[in-house]
Short mmCIF file of C-alpha atoms and ligand atoms in Angstrom, two decimals:
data_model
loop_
_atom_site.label_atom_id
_atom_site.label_comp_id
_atom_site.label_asym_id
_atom_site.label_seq_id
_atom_site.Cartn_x
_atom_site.Cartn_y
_atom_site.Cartn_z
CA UNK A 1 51.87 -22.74 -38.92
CA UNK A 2 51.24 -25.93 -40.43
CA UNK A 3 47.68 -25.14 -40.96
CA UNK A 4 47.66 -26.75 -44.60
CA UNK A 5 47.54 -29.86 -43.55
CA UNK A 6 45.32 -33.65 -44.26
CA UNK A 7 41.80 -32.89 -44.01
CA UNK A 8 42.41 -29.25 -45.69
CA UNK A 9 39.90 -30.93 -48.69
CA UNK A 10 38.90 -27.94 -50.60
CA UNK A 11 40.99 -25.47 -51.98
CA UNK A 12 44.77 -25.90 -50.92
CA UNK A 13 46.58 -22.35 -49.78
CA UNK A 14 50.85 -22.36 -50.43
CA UNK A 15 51.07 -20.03 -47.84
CA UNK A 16 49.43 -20.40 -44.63
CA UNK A 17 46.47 -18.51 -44.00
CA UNK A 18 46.66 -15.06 -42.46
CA UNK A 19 44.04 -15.47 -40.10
CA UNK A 20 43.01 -12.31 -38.19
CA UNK A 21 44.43 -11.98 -34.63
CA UNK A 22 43.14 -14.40 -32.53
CA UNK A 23 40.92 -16.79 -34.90
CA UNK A 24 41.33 -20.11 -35.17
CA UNK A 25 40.54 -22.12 -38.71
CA UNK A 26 36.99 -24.13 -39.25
CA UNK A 27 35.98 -26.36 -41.64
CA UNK A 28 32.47 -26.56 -41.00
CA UNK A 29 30.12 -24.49 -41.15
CA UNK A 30 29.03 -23.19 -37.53
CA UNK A 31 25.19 -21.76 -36.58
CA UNK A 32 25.17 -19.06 -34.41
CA UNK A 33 21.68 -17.69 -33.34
CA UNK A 34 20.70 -15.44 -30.78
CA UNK A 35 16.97 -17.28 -31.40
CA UNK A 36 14.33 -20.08 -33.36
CA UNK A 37 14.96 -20.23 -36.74
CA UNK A 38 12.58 -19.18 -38.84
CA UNK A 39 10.99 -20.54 -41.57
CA UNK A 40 9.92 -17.61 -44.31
CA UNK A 41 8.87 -19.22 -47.94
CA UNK A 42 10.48 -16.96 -50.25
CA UNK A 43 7.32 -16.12 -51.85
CA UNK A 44 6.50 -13.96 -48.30
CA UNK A 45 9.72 -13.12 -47.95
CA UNK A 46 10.22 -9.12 -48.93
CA UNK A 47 13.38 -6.58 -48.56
CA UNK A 48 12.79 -3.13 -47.58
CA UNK A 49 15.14 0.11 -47.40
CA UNK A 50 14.00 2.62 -45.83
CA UNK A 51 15.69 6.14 -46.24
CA UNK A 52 16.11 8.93 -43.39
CA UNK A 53 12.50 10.79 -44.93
CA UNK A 54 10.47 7.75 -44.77
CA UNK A 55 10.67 6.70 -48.12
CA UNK A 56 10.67 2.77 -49.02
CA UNK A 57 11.80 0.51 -51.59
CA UNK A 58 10.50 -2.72 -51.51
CA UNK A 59 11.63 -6.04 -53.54
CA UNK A 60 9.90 -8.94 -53.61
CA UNK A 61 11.79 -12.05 -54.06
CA UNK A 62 10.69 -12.18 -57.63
CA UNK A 63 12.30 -8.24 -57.94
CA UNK A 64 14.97 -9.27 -55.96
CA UNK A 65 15.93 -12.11 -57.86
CA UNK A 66 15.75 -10.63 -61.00
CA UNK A 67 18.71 -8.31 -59.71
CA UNK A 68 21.76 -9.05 -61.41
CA UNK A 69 23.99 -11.56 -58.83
CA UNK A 70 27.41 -12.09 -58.24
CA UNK A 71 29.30 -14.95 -56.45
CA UNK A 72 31.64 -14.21 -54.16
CA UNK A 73 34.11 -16.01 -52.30
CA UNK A 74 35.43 -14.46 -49.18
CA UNK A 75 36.70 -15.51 -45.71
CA UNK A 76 34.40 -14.82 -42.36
CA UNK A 77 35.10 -13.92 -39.00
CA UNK A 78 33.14 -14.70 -36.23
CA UNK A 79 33.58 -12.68 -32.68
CA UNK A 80 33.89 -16.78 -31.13
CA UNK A 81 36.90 -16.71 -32.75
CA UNK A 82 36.28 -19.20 -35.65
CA UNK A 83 37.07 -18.45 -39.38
CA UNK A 84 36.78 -20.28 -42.55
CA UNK A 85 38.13 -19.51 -45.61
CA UNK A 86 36.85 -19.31 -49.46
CA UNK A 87 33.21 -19.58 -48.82
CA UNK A 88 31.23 -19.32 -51.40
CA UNK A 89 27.78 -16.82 -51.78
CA UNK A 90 25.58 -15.79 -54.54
CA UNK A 91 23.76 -11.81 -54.06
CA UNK A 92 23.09 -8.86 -54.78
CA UNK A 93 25.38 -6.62 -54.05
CA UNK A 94 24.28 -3.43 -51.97
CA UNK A 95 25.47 -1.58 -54.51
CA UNK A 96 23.11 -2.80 -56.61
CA UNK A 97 19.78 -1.78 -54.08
CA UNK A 98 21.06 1.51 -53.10
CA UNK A 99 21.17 2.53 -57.10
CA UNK A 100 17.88 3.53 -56.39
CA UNK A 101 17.60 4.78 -52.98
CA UNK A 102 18.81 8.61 -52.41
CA UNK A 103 20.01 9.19 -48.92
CA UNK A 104 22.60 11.89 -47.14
CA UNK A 105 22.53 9.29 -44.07
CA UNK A 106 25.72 7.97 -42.86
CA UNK A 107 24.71 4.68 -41.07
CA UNK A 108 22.53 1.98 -41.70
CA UNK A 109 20.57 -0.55 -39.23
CA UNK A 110 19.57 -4.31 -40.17
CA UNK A 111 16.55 -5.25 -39.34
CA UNK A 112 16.17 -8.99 -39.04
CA UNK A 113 12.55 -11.35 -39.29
CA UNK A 114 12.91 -12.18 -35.46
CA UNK A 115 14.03 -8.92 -33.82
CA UNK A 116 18.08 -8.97 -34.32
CA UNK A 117 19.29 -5.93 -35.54
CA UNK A 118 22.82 -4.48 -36.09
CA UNK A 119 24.47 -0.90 -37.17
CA UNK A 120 27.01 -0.74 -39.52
CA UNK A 121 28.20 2.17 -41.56
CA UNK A 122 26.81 3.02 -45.46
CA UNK A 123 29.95 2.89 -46.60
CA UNK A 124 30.62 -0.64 -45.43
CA UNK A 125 27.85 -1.67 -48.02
CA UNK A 126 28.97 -0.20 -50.62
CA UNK A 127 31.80 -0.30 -52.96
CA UNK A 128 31.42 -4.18 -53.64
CA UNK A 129 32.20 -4.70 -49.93
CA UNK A 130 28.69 -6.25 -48.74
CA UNK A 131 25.87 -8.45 -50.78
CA UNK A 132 22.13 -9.83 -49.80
CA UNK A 133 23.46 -13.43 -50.36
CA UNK A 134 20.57 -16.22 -51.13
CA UNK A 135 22.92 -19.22 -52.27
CA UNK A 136 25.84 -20.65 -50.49
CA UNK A 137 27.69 -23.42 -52.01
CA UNK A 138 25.68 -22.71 -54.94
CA UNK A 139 22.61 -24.30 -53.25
CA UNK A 140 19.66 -22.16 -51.50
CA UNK A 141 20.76 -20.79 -48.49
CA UNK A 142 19.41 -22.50 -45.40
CA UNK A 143 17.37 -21.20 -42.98
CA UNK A 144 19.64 -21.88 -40.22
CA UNK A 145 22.29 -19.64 -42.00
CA UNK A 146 19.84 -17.29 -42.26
CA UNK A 147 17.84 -17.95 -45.47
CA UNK A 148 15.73 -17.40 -47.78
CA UNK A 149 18.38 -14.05 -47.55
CA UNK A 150 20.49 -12.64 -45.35
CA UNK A 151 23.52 -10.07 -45.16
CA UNK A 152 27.13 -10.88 -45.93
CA UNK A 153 29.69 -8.67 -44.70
CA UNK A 154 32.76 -10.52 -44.86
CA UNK A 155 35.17 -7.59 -43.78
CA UNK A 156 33.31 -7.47 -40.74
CA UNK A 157 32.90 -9.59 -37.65
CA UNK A 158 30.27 -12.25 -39.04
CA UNK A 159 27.67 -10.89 -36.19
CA UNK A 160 26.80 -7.76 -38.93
CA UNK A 161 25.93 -10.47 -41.69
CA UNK A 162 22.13 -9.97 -40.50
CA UNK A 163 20.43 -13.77 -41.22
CA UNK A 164 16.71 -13.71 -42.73
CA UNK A 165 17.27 -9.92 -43.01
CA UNK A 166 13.94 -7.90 -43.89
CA UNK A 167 15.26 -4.64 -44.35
CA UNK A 168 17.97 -1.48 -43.62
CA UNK A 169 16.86 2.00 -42.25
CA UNK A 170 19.63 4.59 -42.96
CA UNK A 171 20.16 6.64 -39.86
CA UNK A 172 22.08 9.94 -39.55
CA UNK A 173 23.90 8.72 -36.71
CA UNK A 174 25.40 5.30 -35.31
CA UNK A 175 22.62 3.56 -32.86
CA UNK A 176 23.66 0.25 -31.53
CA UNK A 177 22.16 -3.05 -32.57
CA UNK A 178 21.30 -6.15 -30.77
CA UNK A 179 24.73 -7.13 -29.95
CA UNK A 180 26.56 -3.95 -30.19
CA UNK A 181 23.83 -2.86 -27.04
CA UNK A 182 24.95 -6.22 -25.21
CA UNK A 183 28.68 -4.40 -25.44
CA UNK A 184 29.83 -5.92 -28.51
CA UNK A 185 32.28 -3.21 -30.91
CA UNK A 186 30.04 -0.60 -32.70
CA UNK A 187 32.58 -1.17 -36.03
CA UNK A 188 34.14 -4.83 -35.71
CA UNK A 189 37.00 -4.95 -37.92
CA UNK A 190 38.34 -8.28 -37.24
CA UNK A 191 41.59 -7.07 -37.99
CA UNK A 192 42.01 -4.97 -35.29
CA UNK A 193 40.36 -7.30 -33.03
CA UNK A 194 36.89 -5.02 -32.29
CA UNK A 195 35.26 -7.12 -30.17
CA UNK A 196 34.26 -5.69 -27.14
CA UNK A 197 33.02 -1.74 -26.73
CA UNK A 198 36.31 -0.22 -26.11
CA UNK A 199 38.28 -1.88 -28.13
N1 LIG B 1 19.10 -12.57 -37.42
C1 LIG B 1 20.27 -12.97 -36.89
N2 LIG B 1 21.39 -12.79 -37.60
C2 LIG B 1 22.58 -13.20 -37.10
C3 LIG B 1 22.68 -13.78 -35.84
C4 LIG B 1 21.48 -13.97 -35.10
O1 LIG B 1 21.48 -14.47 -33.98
N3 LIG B 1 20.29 -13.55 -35.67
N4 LIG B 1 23.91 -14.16 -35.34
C5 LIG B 1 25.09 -13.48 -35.90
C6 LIG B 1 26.32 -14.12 -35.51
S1 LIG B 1 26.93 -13.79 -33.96
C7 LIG B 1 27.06 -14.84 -36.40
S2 LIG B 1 28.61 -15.42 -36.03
C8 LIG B 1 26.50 -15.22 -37.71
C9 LIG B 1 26.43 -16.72 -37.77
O2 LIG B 1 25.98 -17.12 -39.03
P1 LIG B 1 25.83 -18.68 -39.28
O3 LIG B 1 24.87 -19.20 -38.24
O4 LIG B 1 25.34 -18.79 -40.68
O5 LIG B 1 27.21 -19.26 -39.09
O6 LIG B 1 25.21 -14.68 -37.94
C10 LIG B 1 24.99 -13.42 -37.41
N5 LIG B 1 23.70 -12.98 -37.85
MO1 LIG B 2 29.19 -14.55 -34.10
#
């Protein structure tokens, strides 16, 4: 495929990437946003789940970042059809938060500072699958990428990595988020190519 090629910097592949079906590679580091960027100090910044009976559990960013973190490297997907490979993120995994949330619910919607929002099944957060990431490239994430926190889902289409998420509510059934209402896949497995509502 000749992908591994001069200007490949970072970490050399032997095999060629196996990109899912109709991505191309990136080496930078796109912004996509549906709206401003905003600006939230960490020290205002909060994360919130709230269960199917109400109940809430709150971190502050001094909580939050207490949590025990993990870096990750994974490969992301966006629905515009760019990838990149090995990027680096430091979270909390959802694992982590939910160890202290009790919930029967099924499916979960981010809620975003700004109004986004997206659905995406409990059991896509769990099982060392998703992470509230606050460093990328070991640095602070920025705000255009969706700090001081946001979701990474890297299994997923990069449009359910919620930036400057606030919070989840656990639902009993699937609702549709901001794109998923705008006919966008409820799921988005990249792998099967789930872009579009029907596919
Ligand atoms: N709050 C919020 N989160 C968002 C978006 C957005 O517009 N608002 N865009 C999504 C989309 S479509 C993609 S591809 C990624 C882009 O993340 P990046 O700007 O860090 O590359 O964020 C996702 N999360
Ligand atoms: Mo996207």
């Amino acid at each position: 495929m000749g992908i591994i090629s001069r200007g490949f910097g970072g970490r050399r592949r032997d095999s060629a990437p196996d990109l899912p079906p109709g991505q191309y590679l990136t080496h930078d580091f796109p912004v996509l946003s549906a709206g401003p960027t905003p600006r939230i100090p960490p020290n205002s910044w909060n994360f919130t789940i709230t269960t199917e009976t109400g109940a809430e559990h709150t971190w502050d960013w001094a909580a939050f970042t207490a949590l025990p973190a993990e870096e990750v490297t994974r490969d992301i997907h966006c629905v515009t059809k760019w990838s990149k490979l090995g990027t680096t993120w430091k979270g909390v995994a959802l694992d982590t938060l939910f160890e202290e949330v009790e919930t029967a619910a099924d499916f979960v919607m981010a809620h975003s500072a700004g109004g986004y929002t997206t659905n995406v099944p409990l059991d896509d957060l769990l099982d060392g699958k998703a992470w509230i990431a606050y460093e990328f490239d070991g640095e602070p994430l920025r705000p255009e990428h969706g700090g001081p926190a946001r979701l990474l889902i890297p299994h997923l289409y990069f449009w359910k990595s919620a930036k400057w998420v606030r919070g989840l509510r656990m639902m009993h059934e699937d609702e549709p988020g901001f794109w998923e209402s705008a006919g966008y896949h409820m799921y988005g497995d990249p792998w099967s190519e789930q872009r579009y509502h029907g596919d």
